[in-house]
PDB file of C-alpha atoms in Angstrom:
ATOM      1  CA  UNK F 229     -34.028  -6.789 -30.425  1.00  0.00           C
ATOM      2  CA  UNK F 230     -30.471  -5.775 -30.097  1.00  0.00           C
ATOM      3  CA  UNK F 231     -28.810  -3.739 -27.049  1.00  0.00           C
ATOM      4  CA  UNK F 232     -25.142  -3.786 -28.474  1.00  0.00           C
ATOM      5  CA  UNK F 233     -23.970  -0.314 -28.766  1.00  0.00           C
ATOM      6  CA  UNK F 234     -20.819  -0.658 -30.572  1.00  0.00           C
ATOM      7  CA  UNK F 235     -18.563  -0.116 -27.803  1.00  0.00           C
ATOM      8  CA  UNK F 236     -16.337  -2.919 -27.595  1.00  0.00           C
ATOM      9  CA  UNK F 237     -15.531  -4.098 -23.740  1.00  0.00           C
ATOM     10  CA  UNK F 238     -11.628  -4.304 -24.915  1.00  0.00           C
ATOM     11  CA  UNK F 239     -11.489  -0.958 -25.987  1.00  0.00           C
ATOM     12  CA  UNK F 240     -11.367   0.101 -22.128  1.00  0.00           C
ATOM     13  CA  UNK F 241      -8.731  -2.183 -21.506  1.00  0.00           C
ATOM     14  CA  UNK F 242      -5.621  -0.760 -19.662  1.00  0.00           C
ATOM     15  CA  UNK F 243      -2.835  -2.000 -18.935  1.00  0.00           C
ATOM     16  CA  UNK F 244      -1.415  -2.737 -14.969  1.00  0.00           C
ATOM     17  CA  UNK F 245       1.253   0.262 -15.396  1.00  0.00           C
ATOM     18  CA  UNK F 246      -1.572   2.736 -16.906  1.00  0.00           C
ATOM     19  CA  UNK F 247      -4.018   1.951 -13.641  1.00  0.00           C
ATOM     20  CA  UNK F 248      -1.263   2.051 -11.057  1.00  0.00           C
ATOM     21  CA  UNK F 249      -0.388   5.720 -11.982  1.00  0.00           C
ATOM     22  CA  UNK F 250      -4.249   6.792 -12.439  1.00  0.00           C
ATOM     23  CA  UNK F 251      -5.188   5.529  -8.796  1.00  0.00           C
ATOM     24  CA  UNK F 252      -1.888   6.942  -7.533  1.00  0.00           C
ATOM     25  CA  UNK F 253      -2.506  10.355  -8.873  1.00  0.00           C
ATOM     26  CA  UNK F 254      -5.838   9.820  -7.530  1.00  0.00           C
ATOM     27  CA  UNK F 255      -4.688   8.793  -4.238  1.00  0.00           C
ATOM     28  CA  UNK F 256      -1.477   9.912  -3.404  1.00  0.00           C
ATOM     29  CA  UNK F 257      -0.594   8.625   0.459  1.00  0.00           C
ATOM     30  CA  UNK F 258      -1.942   5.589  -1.071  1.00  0.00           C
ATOM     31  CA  UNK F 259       1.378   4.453  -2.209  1.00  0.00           C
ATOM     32  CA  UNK F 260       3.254   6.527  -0.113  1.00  0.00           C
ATOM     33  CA  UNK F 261       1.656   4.668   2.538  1.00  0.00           C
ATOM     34  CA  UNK F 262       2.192   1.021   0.137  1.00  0.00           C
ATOM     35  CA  UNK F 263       5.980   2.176   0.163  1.00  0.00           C
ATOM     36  CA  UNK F 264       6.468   2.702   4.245  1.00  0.00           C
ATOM     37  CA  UNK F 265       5.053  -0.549   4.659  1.00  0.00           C
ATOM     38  CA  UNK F 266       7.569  -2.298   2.466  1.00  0.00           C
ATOM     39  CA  UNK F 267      10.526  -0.296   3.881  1.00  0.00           C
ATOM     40  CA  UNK F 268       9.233  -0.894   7.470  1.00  0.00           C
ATOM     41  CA  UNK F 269       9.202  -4.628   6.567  1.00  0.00           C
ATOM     42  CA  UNK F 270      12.365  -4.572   4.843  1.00  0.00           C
ATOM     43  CA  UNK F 271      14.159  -2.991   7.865  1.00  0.00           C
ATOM     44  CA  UNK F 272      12.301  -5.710  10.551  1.00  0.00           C
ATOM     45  CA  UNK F 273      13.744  -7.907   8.352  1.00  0.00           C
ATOM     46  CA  UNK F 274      17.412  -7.044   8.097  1.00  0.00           C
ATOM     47  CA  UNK F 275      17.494  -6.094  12.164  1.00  0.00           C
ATOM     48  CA  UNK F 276      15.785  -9.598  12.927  1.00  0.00           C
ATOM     49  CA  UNK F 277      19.204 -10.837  12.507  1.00  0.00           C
ATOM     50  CA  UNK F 278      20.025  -8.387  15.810  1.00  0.00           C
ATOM     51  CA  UNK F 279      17.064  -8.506  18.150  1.00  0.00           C
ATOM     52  CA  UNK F 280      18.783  -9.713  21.269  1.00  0.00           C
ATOM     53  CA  UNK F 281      17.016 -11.769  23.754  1.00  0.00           C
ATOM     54  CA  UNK F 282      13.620 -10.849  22.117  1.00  0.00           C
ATOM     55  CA  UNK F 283      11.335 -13.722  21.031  1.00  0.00           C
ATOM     56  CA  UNK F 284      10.877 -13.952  17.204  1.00  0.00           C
ATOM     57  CA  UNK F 285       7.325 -13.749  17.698  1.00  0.00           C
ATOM     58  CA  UNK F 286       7.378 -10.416  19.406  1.00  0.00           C
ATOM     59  CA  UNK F 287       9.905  -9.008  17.136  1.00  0.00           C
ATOM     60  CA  UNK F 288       7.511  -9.974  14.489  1.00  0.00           C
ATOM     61  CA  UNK F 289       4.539  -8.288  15.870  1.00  0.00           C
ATOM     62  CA  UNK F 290       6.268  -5.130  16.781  1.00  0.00           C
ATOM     63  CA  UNK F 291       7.131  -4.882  13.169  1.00  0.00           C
ATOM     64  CA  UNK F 292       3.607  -5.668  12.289  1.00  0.00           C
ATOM     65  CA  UNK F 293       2.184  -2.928  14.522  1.00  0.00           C
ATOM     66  CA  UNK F 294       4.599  -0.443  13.504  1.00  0.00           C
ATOM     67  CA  UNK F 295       3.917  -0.829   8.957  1.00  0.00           C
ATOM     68  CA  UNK F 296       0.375  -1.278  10.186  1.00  0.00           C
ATOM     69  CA  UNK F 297       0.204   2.401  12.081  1.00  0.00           C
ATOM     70  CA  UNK F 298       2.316   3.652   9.056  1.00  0.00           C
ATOM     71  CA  UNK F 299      -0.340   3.071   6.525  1.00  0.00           C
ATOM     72  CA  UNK F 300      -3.053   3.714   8.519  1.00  0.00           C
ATOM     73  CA  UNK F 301      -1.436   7.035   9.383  1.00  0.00           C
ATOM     74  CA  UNK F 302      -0.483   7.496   5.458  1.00  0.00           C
ATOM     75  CA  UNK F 303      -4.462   6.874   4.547  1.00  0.00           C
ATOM     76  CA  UNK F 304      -5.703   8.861   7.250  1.00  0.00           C
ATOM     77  CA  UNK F 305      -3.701  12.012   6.013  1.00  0.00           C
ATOM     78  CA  UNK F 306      -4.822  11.281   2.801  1.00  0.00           C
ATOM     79  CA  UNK F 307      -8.689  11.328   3.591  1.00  0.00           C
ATOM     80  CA  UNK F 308      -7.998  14.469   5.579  1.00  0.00           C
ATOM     81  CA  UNK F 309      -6.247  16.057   2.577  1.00  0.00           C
ATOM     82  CA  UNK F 310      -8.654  15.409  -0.078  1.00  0.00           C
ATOM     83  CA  UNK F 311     -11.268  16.626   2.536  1.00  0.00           C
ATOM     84  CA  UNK F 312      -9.748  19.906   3.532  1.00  0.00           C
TER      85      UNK F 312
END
């Protein structure tokens, strides 16, 4: 007794590109929300150079806060877009 339905597991096989745009188009303040955090990061980065008399560990967790908020803001527009 055979279950195999001829579908082949490969045949659904997509490529990293292919699912990136799907769940993007799905989702979109998903990776507008992906993209604040890196450019939040980014700029913590380049202005750690500058902080002043500000401990590296507070710098740091200022900058975490602040992506943190940013993609939970992105998200939470994004649930309250696909609901309205």
């Amino acid at each position: 007794m055979s279950t195999d339905t001829g579908v082949s597991l490969f045949s659904y096989d997509e490529d990293q590109g292919s699912k990136l745009i799907q769940k993007a188009r799905e989702a979109a303040f998903v990776p507008t929300g992906n993209a604040g955090f890196v450019a939040i990061v980014t700029y913590g980065l380049y202005k750690l150079k500058s902080r002043g008399n500000t401990k590296m560990s507070i710098h740091v967790i200022h900058m975490h806060v602040v992506a943190q908020g940013f993609v939970v803001g992105a998200v939470t527009l994004g649930m309250g877009y696909s609901m309205y």
